[in-house]
Amino acid sequence: MVGAAFRKQPADVPTPKERPSEFFGKYVFNKQKMKKYLPREAYKKMLDVIDNGTPLDRATADIVADGMKKWAMSLGVTHCTHWFQPLTDTTAEKHDAFLEYDGKGGMIEDFAGKSLVQQEPDASSFPSGGIRSTFEARGYSAWDPTSPVFVIGDTLMIPTVFISYTGEALDYKTPLLKALRAVNEAATDVAQYFYPNVKKVISNLGWEQEYFLIDEGLYSARPDLLLTGRTLMGHSSAKDQQMDDHYFGSIPERVAAFMKHLEIEALELGIPCKTRHNEVAPNQFELAPIFEETNLAVDHNMLLMSLMKRVARKHGFRCLLHEKPFDGVNGSGKHNNWSLSTDTGILLHAPGKDNLSNLRFVTFVVETLMGVYRHNGLLKASIMSATNAHRLGGNEAPPAIVSSFLGRQLTQVLDHLENTTDDTIAIRGKSGLRLDIPSVPELLIDNTDRNRTSPFAFTGNRFEFRAPGSEANCASAMIALNAAVAEALVDFKKRVDALIAQGKNKHSAIISVLRDDIKTCKPIRFDGNGYSEEWVEEAARRGLDVETSCPLIFDRYLDEASIKMFESLHVMSRKELEARNEIKWETYTKKIQIEARIFGDLSINHIIPQVVGYQTKLAENVAALKAILPEEQFKTVAASNLALISEIAERVKTIEEGCQALTDARKVANKITSAREMAIAYHDTVEPLMEQIRYHIDKLEAKVDDEVWTLPKYREMLFIR
Ligand code: ADP
Ligand code: MG
């Protein structure tokens, strides 16, 4: 390897004088700051906006902006920006100074309500999937007051939605807010069967962010990591994760310093960091906050990801968020723990003896399963990407089939409900107590489930959607999931109300519909080994989506059932869905295209010249031996070098031909005009070639002199910390 310089000592970590509970939210314009910086009336209006979604009037916006400016200037802020989430999986910002002419030849610090509420970034360079022609390049960003404004450095950051001139969403936040509204309305209606006073249902999200840290010096010497976020070649390290000695191990000192630093900055930005630990692969780690309302949780995850990258560099690390930076060891995911709650409690919380809440619990579990069952293909599409495709089905991540694990007790409860026909039949609860249907037995749901192969597992008071990728914007999965559950709840209520109208009492009506639904959605329930070959066949028989090609999985967004769901809930229109799919296919193609190009460069510029140089050295050695040794002795002594010389020759030829084939395959694919077809061509013809060529490169890495190998090796990247 190269003599890349790496930093052995931990860097300094800021040492705040206050306790975390005191500096939490220091840089957030939260309710406390609003109370301090806004006049009473404006403060009350803001609470109404945040808690009840009432629109904000312009006059109040001006007053709020003024309060915000005062607060921000007290922190030395000079600029502001709208902060939004275009369809690039990152965030975007364009800073404007607070400065305005004062009309007397000088300047004043100014920040008006209109700059807070709306901006018009020239949006022509963001992906729009053809929604916006260049002559209508305008995009609008508009403040989302439900996610608080915050300060980074000298800039006031304002979370916003981002829409086109004609009103279509160009971002993740717009459809997310709409999906959250839909699930709130649908779930509130259903929750009122049980608790008539419920006014609002909140969707919660607790994400667990996995990541790798590698030494910055080593990172810089790997052009593939630099440009694609993953290693495109590299022989496995003799030791990697087989000893299971990294997972939950003691955190390396330099990493601990990074984590501490990251947590301080995250807490100051109001991100409620809670858990940190070593993950399974060497140099892999995890951070999880306490769950929050979904929209805020998504913003916080986006913010955290950029923070991680920034803080890592201060510690001489690079933070890798790619789902599969290293072949052969675990990749990184971002489990999305999801639940619904009212202001009085979590709707998915396993209850105790109370019949009504037992029924409420079963209702929300079953209708979640109905949504996931009906849209299992779409949910997979919502988490699919060129990068996450490397992780799914690997030995650590769920397979590319969405199914749900419920655990033994919940399974028994559903089976029992399904198999009884008489509403008055008595069943045995765990305590041996006889309880009458329509109540449900006393539930003691054990959440010790650790079926890691399940993509959508029930874990006590929530479902854990484990398929999302580490790099992704959680909004994508959350839009699909919340919309699917909203649709199921709307449909559930329709059928229950119809039965009630026919004279059934409420409880029997609910039980009767649940019984049907338990039968209908049964194919989604799977408690077995998700990695087995048999499961793929079984899942296909059950009618679940078993497609593994990323570009084809995207098709699920354009199924009539998906379009109908999104349109009926007013989350996205057909036009928006079509445009988004264009972007998905284009992004897929570009990612593979970049990988193929850098792969060719590395093969031709790094691997072959060095390997051929080494081969020459071997040949010189053979010639020298031949000159000094008797013929018989020469034959035995030089045999291994001669074999290596020809192995190198053959592998180099295969690599050269492979790289030519790779270029040719790209040229053919690039001529295709349809974005979908082009992505399919990249998937079917370009990507597999890289895998084939890589095999030979990795073999060579193990054969040639370490001195001549210019790329840092797996054992270095995974173990230097
Ligand atoms: P695990 O044991 O699955 O690794 P972690 O402690 O790493 O669990 O993360 C669990 C995440 O789930 C945390 O973010 C936690 O706040 C979140 N969580 C807990 N209860 C709920 C809930 N009811 N709804 C949503 N998220 C939840
Ligand atoms: Mg977890």
PDB file of N, CA and C and ligand atoms in Angstrom, residues 204-208 275 277 286 288-291 337-339 346 450 452 461-462 464, ligand 1:
ATOM      1  N   ASN A 204     -44.613   8.212  14.246  1.00  0.00           N
ATOM      2  CA  ASN A 204     -43.291   8.352  14.880  1.00  0.00           C
ATOM      3  C   ASN A 204     -42.228   7.603  14.107  1.00  0.00           C
ATOM      4  N   LEU A 205     -41.038   8.135  14.158  1.00  0.00           N
ATOM      5  CA  LEU A 205     -39.917   7.458  13.507  1.00  0.00           C
ATOM      6  C   LEU A 205     -38.681   7.527  14.407  1.00  0.00           C
ATOM      7  N   GLY A 206     -38.116   6.372  14.670  1.00  0.00           N
ATOM      8  CA  GLY A 206     -36.814   6.314  15.364  1.00  0.00           C
ATOM      9  C   GLY A 206     -35.858   5.570  14.448  1.00  0.00           C
ATOM     10  N   TRP A 207     -34.937   6.297  13.830  1.00  0.00           N
ATOM     11  CA  TRP A 207     -34.009   5.629  12.889  1.00  0.00           C
ATOM     12  C   TRP A 207     -32.742   5.225  13.615  1.00  0.00           C
ATOM     13  N   GLU A 208     -32.102   4.206  13.114  1.00  0.00           N
ATOM     14  CA  GLU A 208     -30.801   3.795  13.647  1.00  0.00           C
ATOM     15  C   GLU A 208     -29.805   3.931  12.502  1.00  0.00           C
ATOM     16  N   THR A 275     -28.199   6.422  21.663  1.00  0.00           N
ATOM     17  CA  THR A 275     -27.440   5.173  21.672  1.00  0.00           C
ATOM     18  C   THR A 275     -26.262   5.239  20.713  1.00  0.00           C
ATOM     19  N   HIS A 277     -22.866   2.578  19.448  1.00  0.00           N
ATOM     20  CA  HIS A 277     -22.127   1.329  19.672  1.00  0.00           C
ATOM     21  C   HIS A 277     -21.376   0.892  18.430  1.00  0.00           C
ATOM     22  N   GLU A 286     -22.810   2.595  14.998  1.00  0.00           N
ATOM     23  CA  GLU A 286     -24.219   3.007  14.892  1.00  0.00           C
ATOM     24  C   GLU A 286     -24.545   4.124  15.864  1.00  0.00           C
ATOM     25  N   ALA A 288     -28.174   6.016  17.337  1.00  0.00           N
ATOM     26  CA  ALA A 288     -29.638   6.089  17.297  1.00  0.00           C
ATOM     27  C   ALA A 288     -30.119   7.152  18.279  1.00  0.00           C
ATOM     28  N   PRO A 289     -31.033   7.993  17.833  1.00  0.00           N
ATOM     29  CA  PRO A 289     -31.626   8.982  18.739  1.00  0.00           C
ATOM     30  C   PRO A 289     -32.894   8.411  19.375  1.00  0.00           C
ATOM     31  N   ILE A 290     -33.513   9.182  20.233  1.00  0.00           N
ATOM     32  CA  ILE A 290     -34.857   8.832  20.715  1.00  0.00           C
ATOM     33  C   ILE A 290     -35.831   9.184  19.586  1.00  0.00           C
ATOM     34  N   PHE A 291     -36.837   8.339  19.389  1.00  0.00           N
ATOM     35  CA  PHE A 291     -37.738   8.583  18.260  1.00  0.00           C
ATOM     36  C   PHE A 291     -38.472   9.913  18.386  1.00  0.00           C
ATOM     37  N   ASN A 337     -37.691   2.538  12.847  1.00  0.00           N
ATOM     38  CA  ASN A 337     -38.673   2.110  13.844  1.00  0.00           C
ATOM     39  C   ASN A 337     -39.866   3.037  13.727  1.00  0.00           C
ATOM     40  N   TRP A 338     -41.021   2.443  13.471  1.00  0.00           N
ATOM     41  CA  TRP A 338     -42.196   3.244  13.136  1.00  0.00           C
ATOM     42  C   TRP A 338     -43.391   2.883  14.009  1.00  0.00           C
ATOM     43  N   SER A 339     -44.109   3.886  14.441  1.00  0.00           N
ATOM     44  CA  SER A 339     -45.353   3.616  15.172  1.00  0.00           C
ATOM     45  C   SER A 339     -46.305   4.789  15.004  1.00  0.00           C
ATOM     46  N   ILE A 346     -49.170   5.272  22.613  1.00  0.00           N
ATOM     47  CA  ILE A 346     -48.807   4.643  21.346  1.00  0.00           C
ATOM     48  C   ILE A 346     -49.858   3.616  20.937  1.00  0.00           C
ATOM     49  N   ARG A 450     -35.474 -11.380  17.730  1.00  0.00           N
ATOM     50  CA  ARG A 450     -34.300 -10.911  17.026  1.00  0.00           C
ATOM     51  C   ARG A 450     -34.168 -11.631  15.698  1.00  0.00           C
ATOM     52  N   ARG A 452     -33.371 -11.318  12.549  1.00  0.00           N
ATOM     53  CA  ARG A 452     -32.714 -10.268  11.788  1.00  0.00           C
ATOM     54  C   ARG A 452     -32.987 -10.347  10.296  1.00  0.00           C
ATOM     55  N   ASN A 461     -43.678  -2.391  20.557  1.00  0.00           N
ATOM     56  CA  ASN A 461     -44.640  -1.287  20.491  1.00  0.00           C
ATOM     57  C   ASN A 461     -44.491  -0.541  19.175  1.00  0.00           C
ATOM     58  N   ARG A 462     -43.839  -1.187  18.214  1.00  0.00           N
ATOM     59  CA  ARG A 462     -43.561  -0.543  16.937  1.00  0.00           C
ATOM     60  C   ARG A 462     -43.208  -1.608  15.913  1.00  0.00           C
ATOM     61  N   GLU A 464     -40.363  -2.408  12.996  1.00  0.00           N
ATOM     62  CA  GLU A 464     -39.028  -1.988  12.604  1.00  0.00           C
ATOM     63  C   GLU A 464     -38.842  -2.342  11.135  1.00  0.00           C
TER      64      GLU A 464
HETATM   65  P1  ADP B   1     -32.420  -2.025  18.538  1.00  0.00           P
HETATM   66  O1  ADP B   1     -32.444  -2.870  19.743  1.00  0.00           O
HETATM   67  O2  ADP B   1     -33.473  -2.378  17.544  1.00  0.00           O
HETATM   68  O3  ADP B   1     -31.066  -1.878  17.902  1.00  0.00           O
HETATM   69  P2  ADP B   1     -32.117   0.754  19.253  1.00  0.00           P
HETATM   70  O4  ADP B   1     -32.144   1.096  20.688  1.00  0.00           O
HETATM   71  O5  ADP B   1     -30.828   0.797  18.535  1.00  0.00           O
HETATM   72  O6  ADP B   1     -32.861  -0.628  19.087  1.00  0.00           O
HETATM   73  O7  ADP B   1     -33.083   1.719  18.472  1.00  0.00           O
HETATM   74  C1  ADP B   1     -34.418   1.660  18.659  1.00  0.00           C
HETATM   75  C2  ADP B   1     -35.033   2.912  18.074  1.00  0.00           C
HETATM   76  O8  ADP B   1     -36.440   2.751  18.092  1.00  0.00           O
HETATM   77  C3  ADP B   1     -34.737   4.173  18.871  1.00  0.00           C
HETATM   78  O9  ADP B   1     -34.605   5.262  18.013  1.00  0.00           O
HETATM   79  C4  ADP B   1     -36.001   4.312  19.703  1.00  0.00           C
HETATM   80  O10 ADP B   1     -36.237   5.631  20.137  1.00  0.00           O
HETATM   81  C5  ADP B   1     -37.026   3.889  18.679  1.00  0.00           C
HETATM   82  N1  ADP B   1     -38.341   3.562  19.246  1.00  0.00           N
HETATM   83  C6  ADP B   1     -38.645   3.031  20.443  1.00  0.00           C
HETATM   84  N2  ADP B   1     -39.985   2.942  20.595  1.00  0.00           N
HETATM   85  C7  ADP B   1     -40.538   3.432  19.455  1.00  0.00           C
HETATM   86  C8  ADP B   1     -41.866   3.625  18.996  1.00  0.00           C
HETATM   87  N3  ADP B   1     -42.922   3.280  19.704  1.00  0.00           N
HETATM   88  N4  ADP B   1     -42.038   4.182  17.784  1.00  0.00           N
HETATM   89  C9  ADP B   1     -40.998   4.525  17.030  1.00  0.00           C
HETATM   90  N5  ADP B   1     -39.740   4.373  17.399  1.00  0.00           N
HETATM   91  C10 ADP B   1     -39.492   3.831  18.599  1.00  0.00           C
END
